[in-house]
mmCIF file of C-alpha atoms (C1' of nucleotides) in Angstrom:
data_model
loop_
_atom_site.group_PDB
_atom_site.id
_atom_site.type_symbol
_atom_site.label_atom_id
_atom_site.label_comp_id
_atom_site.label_asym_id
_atom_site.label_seq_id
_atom_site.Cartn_x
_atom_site.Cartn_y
_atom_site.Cartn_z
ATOM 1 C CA UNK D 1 -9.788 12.450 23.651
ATOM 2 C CA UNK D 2 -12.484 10.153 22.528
ATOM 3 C CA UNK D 3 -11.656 6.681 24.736
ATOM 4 C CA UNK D 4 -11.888 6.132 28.242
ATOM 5 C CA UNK D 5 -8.094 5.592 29.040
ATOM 6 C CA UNK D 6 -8.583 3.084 31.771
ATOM 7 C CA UNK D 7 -10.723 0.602 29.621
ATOM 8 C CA UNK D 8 -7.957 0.546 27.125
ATOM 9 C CA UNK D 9 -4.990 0.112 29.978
ATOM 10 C CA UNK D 10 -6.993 -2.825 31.188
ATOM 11 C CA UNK D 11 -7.694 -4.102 27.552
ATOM 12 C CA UNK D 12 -3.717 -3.905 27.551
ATOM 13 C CA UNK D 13 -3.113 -5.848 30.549
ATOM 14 C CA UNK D 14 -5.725 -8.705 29.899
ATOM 15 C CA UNK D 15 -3.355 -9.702 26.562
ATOM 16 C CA UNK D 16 -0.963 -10.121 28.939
ATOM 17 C CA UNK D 17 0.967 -6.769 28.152
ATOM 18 C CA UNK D 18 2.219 -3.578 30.020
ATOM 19 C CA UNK D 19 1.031 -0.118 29.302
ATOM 20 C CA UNK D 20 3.439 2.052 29.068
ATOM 21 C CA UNK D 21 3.600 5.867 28.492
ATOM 22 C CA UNK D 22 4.896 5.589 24.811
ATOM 23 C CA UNK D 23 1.795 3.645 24.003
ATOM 24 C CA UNK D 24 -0.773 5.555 25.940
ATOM 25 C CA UNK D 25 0.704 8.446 24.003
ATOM 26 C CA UNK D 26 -0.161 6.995 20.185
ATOM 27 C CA UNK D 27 -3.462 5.889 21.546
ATOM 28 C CA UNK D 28 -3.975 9.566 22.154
ATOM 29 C CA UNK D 29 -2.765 10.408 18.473
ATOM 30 C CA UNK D 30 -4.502 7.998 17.233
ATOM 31 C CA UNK D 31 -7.991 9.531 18.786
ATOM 32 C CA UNK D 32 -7.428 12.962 18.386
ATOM 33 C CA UNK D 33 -7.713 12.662 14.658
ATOM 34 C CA UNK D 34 -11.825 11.740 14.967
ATOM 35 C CA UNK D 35 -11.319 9.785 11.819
ATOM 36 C CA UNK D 36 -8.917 6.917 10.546
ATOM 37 C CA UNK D 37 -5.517 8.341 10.139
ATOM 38 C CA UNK D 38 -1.938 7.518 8.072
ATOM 39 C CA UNK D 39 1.125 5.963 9.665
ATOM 40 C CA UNK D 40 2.716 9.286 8.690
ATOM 41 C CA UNK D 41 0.241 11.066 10.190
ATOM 42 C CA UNK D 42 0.308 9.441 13.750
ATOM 43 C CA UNK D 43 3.741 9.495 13.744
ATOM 44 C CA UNK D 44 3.581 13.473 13.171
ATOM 45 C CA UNK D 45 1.063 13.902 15.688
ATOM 46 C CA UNK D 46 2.721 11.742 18.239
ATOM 47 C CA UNK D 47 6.317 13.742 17.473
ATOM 48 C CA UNK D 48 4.286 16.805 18.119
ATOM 49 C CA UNK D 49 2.810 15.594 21.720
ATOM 50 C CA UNK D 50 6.605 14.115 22.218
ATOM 51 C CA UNK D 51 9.501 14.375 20.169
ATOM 52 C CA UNK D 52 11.489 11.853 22.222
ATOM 53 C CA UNK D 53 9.350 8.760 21.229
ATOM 54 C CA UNK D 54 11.028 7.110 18.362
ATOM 55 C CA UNK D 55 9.649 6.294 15.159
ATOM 56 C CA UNK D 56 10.130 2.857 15.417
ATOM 57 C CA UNK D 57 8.334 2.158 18.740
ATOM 58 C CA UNK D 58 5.145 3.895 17.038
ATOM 59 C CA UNK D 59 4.984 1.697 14.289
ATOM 60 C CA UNK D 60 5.789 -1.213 16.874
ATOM 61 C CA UNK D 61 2.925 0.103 18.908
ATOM 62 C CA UNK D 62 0.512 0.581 15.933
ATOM 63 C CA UNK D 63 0.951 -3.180 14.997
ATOM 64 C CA UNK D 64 0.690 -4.146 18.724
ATOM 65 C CA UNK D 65 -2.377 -2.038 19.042
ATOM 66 C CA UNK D 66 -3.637 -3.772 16.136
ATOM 67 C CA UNK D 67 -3.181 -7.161 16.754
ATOM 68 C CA UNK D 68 -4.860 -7.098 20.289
ATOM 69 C CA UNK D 69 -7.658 -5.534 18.268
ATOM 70 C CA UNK D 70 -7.711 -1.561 19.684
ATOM 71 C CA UNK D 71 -6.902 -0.304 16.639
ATOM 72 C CA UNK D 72 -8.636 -1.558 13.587
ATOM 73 C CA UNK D 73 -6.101 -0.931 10.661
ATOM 74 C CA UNK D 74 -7.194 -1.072 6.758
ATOM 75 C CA UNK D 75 -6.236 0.466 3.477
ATOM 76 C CA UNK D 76 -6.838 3.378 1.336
ATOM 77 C CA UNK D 77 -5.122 4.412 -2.057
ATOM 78 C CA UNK D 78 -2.232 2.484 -0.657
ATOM 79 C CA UNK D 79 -1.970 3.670 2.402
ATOM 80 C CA UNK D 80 -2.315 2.032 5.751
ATOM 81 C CA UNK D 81 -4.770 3.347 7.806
ATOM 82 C CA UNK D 82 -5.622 2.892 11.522
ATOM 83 C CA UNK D 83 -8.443 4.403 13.784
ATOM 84 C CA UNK D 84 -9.810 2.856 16.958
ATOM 85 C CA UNK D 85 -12.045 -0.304 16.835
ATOM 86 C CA UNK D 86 -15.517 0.285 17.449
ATOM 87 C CA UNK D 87 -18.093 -2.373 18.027
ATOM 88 C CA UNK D 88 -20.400 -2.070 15.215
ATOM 89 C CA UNK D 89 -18.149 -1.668 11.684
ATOM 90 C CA UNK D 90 -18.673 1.572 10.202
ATOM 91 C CA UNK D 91 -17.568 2.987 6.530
ATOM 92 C CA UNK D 92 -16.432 6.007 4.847
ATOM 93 C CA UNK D 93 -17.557 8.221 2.380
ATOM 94 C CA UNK D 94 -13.849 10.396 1.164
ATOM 95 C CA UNK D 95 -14.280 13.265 -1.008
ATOM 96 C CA UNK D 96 -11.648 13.163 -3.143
ATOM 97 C CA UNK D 97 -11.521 16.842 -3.702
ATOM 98 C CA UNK D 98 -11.875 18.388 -0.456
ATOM 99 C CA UNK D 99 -11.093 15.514 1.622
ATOM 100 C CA UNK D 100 -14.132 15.413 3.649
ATOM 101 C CA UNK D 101 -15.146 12.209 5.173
ATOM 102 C CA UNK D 102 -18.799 11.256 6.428
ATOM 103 C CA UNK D 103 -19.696 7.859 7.728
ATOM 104 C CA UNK D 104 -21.395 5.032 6.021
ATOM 105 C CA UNK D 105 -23.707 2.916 8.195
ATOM 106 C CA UNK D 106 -22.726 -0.813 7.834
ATOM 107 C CA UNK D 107 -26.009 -1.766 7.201
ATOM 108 C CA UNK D 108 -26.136 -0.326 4.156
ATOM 109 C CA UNK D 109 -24.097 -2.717 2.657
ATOM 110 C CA UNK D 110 -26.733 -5.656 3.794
ATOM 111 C CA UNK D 111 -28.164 -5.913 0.261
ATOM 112 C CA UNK D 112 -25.537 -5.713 -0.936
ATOM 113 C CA UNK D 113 -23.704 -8.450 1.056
ATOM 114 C CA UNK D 114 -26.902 -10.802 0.947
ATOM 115 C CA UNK D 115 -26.729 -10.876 -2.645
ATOM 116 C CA UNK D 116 -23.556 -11.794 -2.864
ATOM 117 C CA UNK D 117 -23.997 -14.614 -0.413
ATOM 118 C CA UNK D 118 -26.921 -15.952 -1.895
ATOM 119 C CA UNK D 119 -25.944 -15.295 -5.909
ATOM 120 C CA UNK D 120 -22.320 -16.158 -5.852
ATOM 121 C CA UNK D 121 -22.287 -18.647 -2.296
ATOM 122 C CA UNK D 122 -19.188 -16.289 -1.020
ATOM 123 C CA UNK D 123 -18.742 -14.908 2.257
ATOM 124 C CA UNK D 124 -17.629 -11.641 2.624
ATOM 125 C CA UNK D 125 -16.068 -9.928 5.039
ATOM 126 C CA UNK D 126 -16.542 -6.266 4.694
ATOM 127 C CA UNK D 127 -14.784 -4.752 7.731
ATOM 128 C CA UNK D 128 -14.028 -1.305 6.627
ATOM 129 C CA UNK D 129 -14.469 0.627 3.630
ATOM 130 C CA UNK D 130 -13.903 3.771 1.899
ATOM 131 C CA UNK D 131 -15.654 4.811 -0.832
ATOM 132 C CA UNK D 132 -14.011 7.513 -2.245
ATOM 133 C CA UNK D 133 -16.125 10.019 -4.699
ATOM 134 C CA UNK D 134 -17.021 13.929 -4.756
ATOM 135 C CA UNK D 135 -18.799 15.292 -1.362
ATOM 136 C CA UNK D 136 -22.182 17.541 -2.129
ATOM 137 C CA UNK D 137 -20.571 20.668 -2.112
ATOM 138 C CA UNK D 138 -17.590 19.732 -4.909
ATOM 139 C CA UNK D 139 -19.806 18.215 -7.404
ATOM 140 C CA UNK G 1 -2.654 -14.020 -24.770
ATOM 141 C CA UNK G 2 -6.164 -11.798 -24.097
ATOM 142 C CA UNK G 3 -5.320 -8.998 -25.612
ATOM 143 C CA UNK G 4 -5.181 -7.779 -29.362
ATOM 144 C CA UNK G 5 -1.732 -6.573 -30.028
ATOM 145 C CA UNK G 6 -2.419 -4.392 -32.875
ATOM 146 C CA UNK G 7 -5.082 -2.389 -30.611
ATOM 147 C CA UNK G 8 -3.121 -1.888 -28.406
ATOM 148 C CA UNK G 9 0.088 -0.526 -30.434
ATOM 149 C CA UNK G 10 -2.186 1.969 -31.986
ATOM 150 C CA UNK G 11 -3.018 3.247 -28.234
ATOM 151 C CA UNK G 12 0.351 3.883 -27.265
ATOM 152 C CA UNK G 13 1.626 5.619 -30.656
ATOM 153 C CA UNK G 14 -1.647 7.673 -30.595
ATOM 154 C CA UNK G 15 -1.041 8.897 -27.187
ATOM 155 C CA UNK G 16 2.223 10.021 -29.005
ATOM 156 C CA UNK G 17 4.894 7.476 -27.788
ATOM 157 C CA UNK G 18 6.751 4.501 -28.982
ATOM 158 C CA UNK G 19 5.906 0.544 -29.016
ATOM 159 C CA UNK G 20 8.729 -1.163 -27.924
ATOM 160 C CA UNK G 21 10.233 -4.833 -26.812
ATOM 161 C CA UNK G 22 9.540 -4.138 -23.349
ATOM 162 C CA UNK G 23 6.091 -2.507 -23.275
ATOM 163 C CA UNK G 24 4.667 -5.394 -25.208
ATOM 164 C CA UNK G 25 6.157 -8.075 -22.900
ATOM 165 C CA UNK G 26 5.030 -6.268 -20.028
ATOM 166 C CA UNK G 27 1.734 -6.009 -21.557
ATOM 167 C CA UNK G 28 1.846 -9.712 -22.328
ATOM 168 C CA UNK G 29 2.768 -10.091 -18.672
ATOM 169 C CA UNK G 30 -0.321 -8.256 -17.194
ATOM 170 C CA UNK G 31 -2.175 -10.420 -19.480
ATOM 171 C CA UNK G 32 -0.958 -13.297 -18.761
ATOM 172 C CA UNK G 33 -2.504 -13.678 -15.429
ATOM 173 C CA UNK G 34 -6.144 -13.138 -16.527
ATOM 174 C CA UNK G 35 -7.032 -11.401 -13.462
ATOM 175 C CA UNK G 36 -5.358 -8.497 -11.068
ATOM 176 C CA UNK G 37 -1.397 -8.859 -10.396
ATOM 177 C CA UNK G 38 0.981 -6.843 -7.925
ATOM 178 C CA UNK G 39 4.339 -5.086 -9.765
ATOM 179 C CA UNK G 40 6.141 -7.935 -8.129
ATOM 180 C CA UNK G 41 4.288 -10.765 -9.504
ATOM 181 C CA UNK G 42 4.479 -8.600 -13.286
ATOM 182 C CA UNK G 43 7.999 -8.393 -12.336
ATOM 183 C CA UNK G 44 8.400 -11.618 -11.660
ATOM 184 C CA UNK G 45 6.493 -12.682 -14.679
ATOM 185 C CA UNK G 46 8.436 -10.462 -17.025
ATOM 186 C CA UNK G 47 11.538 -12.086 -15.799
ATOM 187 C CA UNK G 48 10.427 -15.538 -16.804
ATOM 188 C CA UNK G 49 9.840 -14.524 -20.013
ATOM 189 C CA UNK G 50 12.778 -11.978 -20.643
ATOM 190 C CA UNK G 51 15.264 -12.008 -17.745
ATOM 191 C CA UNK G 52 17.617 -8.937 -19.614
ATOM 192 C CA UNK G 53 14.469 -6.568 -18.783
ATOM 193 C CA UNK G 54 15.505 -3.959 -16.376
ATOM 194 C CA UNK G 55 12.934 -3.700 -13.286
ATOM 195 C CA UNK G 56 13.034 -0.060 -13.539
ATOM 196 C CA UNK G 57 11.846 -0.837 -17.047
ATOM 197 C CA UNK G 58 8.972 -3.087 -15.526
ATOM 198 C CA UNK G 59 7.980 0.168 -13.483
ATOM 199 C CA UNK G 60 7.835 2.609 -15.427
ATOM 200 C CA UNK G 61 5.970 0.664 -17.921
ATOM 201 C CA UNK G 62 3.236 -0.496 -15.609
ATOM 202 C CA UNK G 63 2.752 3.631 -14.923
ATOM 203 C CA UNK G 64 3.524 4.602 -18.296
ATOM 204 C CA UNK G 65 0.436 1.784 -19.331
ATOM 205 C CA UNK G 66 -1.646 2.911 -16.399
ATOM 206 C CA UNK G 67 -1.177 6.858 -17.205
ATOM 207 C CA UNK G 68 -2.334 6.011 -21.161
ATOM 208 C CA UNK G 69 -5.293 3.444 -19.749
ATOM 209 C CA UNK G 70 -3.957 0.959 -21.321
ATOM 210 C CA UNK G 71 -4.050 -0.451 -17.636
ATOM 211 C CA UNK G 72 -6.103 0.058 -14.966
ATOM 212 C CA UNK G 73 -4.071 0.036 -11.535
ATOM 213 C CA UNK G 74 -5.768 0.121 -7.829
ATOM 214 C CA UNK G 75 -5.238 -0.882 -4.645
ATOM 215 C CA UNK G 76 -5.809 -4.396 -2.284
ATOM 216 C CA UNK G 77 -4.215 -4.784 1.143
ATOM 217 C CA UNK G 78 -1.913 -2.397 0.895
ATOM 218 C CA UNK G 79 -0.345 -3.703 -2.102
ATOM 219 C CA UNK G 80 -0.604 -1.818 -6.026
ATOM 220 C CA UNK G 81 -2.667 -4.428 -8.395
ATOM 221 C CA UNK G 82 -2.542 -3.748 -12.466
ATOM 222 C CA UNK G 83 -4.986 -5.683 -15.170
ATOM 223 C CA UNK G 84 -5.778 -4.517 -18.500
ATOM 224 C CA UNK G 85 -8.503 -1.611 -18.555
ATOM 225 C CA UNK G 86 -12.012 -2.834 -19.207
ATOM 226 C CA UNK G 87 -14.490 -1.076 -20.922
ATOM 227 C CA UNK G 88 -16.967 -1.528 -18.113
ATOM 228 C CA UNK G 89 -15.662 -1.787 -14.053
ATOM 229 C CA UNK G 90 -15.697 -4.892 -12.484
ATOM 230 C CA UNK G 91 -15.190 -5.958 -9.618
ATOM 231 C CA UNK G 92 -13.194 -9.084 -7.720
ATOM 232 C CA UNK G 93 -14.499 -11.572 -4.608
ATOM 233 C CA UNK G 94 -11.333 -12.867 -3.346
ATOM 234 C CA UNK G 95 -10.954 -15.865 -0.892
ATOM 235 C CA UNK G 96 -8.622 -15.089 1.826
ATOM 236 C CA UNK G 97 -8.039 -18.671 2.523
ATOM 237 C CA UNK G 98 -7.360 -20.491 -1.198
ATOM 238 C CA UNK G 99 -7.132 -17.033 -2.793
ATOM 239 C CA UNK G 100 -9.623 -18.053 -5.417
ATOM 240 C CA UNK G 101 -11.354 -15.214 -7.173
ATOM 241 C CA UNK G 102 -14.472 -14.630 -9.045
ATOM 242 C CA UNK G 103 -15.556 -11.672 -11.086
ATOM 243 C CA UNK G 104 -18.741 -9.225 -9.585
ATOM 244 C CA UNK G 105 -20.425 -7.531 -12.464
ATOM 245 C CA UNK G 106 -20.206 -3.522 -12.058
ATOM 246 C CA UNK G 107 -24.554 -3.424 -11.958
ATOM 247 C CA UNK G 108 -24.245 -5.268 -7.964
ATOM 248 C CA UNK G 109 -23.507 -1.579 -6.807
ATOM 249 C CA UNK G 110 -26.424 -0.330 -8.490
ATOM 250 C CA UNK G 111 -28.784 -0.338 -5.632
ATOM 251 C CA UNK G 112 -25.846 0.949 -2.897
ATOM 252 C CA UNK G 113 -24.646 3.996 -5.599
ATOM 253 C CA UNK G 114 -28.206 5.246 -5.742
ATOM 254 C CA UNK G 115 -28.978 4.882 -1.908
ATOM 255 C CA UNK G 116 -25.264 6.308 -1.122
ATOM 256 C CA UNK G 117 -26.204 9.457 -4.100
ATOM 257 C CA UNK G 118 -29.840 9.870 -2.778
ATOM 258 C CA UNK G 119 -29.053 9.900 1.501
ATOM 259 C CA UNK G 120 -26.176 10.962 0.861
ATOM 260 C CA UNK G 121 -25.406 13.957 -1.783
ATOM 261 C CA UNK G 122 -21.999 11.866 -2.256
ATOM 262 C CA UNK G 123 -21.272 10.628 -6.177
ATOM 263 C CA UNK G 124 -18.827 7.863 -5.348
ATOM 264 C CA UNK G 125 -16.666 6.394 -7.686
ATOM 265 C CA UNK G 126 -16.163 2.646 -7.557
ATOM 266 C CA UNK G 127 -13.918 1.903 -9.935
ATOM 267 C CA UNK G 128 -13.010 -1.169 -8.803
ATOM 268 C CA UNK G 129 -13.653 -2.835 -5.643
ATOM 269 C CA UNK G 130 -11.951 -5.967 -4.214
ATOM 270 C CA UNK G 131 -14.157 -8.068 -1.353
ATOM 271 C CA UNK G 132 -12.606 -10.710 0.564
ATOM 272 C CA UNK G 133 -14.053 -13.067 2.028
ATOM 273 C CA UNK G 134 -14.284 -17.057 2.247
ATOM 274 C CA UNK G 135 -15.582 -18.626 -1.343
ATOM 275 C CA UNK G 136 -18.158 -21.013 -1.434
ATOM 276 C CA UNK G 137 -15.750 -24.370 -1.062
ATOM 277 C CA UNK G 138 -13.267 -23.103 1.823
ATOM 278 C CA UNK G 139 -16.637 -22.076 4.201
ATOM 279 C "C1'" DC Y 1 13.843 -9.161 39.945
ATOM 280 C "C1'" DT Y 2 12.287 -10.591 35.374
ATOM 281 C "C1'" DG Y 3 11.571 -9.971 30.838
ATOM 282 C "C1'" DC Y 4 8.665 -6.960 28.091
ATOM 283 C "C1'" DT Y 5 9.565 -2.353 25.835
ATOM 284 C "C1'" DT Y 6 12.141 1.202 24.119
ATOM 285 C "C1'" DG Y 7 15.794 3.935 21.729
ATOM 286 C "C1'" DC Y 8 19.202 3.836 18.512
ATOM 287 C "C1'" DA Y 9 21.153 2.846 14.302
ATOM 288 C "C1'" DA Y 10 21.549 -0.088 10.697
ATOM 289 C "C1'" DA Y 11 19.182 -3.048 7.532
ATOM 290 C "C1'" DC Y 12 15.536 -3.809 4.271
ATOM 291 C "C1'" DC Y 13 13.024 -3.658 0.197
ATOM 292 C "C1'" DA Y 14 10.060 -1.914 -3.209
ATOM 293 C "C1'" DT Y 15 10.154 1.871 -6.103
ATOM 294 C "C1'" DT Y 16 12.264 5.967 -8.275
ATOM 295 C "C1'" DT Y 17 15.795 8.784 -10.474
ATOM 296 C "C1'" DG Y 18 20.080 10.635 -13.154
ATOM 297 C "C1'" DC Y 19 22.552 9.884 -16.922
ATOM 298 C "C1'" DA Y 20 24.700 7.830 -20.878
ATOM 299 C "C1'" DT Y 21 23.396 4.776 -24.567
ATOM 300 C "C1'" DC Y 22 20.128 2.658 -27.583
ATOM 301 C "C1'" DA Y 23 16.584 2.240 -31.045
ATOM 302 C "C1'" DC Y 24 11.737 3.446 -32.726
ATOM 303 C "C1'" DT Y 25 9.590 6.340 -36.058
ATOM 304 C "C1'" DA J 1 18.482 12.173 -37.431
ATOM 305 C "C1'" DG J 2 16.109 13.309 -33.461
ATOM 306 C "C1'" DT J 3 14.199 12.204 -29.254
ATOM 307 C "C1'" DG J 4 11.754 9.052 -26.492
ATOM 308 C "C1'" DA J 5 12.900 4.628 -24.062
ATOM 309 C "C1'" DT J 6 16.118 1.638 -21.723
ATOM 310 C "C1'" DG J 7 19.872 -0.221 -18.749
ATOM 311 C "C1'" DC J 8 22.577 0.533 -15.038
ATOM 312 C "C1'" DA J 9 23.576 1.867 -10.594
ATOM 313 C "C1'" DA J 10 22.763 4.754 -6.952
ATOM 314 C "C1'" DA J 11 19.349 7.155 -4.242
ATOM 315 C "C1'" DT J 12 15.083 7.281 -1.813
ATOM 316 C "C1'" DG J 13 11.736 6.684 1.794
ATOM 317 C "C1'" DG J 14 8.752 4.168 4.610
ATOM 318 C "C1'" DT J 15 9.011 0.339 7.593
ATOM 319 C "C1'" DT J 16 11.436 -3.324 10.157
ATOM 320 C "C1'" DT J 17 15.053 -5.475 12.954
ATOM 321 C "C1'" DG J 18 19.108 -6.540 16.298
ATOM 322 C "C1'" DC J 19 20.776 -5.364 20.393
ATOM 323 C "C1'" DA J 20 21.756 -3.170 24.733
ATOM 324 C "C1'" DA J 21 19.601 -0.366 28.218
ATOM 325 C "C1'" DG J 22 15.327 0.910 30.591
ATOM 326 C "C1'" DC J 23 11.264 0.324 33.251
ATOM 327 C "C1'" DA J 24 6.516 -1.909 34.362
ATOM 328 C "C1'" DG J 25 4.579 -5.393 37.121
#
DNA sequence: CTGCTTGCAAACCATTTGCATCACT
DNA sequence: AGTGATGCAAATGGTTTGCAAGCAG
């Protein structure tokens, strides 16, 4: 398990909120995949760890988790996705093929974002982002 | 309307099917908006013009017209966008606040494809990206 | 105790599908 | 005339919601 469970109980509690078990459990899901993950997926993984939650109170929780910002949730191929906030924003690179995902660095999108400030006057907010494309060993 | 209609009833009976009604007033629909559109707003569009069109029609046009290229489909919040195919990507800055949107020529990637292929060993495909952000007025 | 959370089941809603009919080539 | 396309209505599937019961603080 890749987060410190009490930091994320307290996080819970300052937003004026109750941990519960239910929701400890899909944090757990959620971390255990090491990567961003599907609705469908956390809901599999959570049925496995315990059947008796109920699908709706994990997509409940994955919106709750969201909004008080311990999840960050995005979008790929149409798909929500959710993994756990980190500080620093970080990017993927998904193999389309083999389905292997490496991480992008966020500052390699500086250039990228200063030109578009400075040629176009927007503002963009690039939070999370998967590139999808063939991994070294599939091209 | 932005789009030849001869051209493009040549592409569908080449790729060995009909021209009908429907797939040209969906077509005009898609064109109609001069930039990316959801299957709801098509729908909705299509409706306007010809309310007796089923919306199962509308559906399996837009994937019938993606499947031939006629359109290019892809992905934004979670939601499936359509426009007519291009011969060269571009790309869309999007305001999240007014919703304006401006047009980022395919050759802004350059630099981040070649450091992504070169660091990386990863060929990514960026077919067509959409960046939100605030536009120059709503700052 | 209080009211936030959950389980349950039903509702929702966009999209898809089966089938008979229609109409393009 | 033949068969691909459409209209219709029902099915589908992921997600959300109303409500009563449960439990955290």
């Amino acid at each position: 398990m890749s987060h410190h469970t009490i930091d994320y109980i307290q996080r819970i509690r300052d937003s004026g909120h109750r941990m519960t078990h239910q929701r400890q459990i899909v944090l757990d899901a959620v971390c255990s995949f090491n990567r961003h993950a599907t609705a469908a997926e956390i809901l599999k993984r959570v049925h496995e760890i315990a059947p008796a939650i109920n699908q709706a109170t994990v997509y409940r929780t994955l919106n709750f988790l969201t909004e008080i910002h311990l999840l960050f949730s995005g979008t790929i191929d149409g798909q929500t996705i959710y993994e756990i906030a980190t500080p620093t924003p970080h990017h993927h690179l998904i193999c389309r093929k083999c389905g292997h995902i490496a991480a992008l660095p966020d500052q390699c999108f500086a250039d990228l974002i200063q030109q578009i400030k400075t040629e176009y006057q927007f503002l963009p907010e690039i939070d999370h982002w998967a590139i999808t494309g063939l991994c070294a060993d599939c091209q």
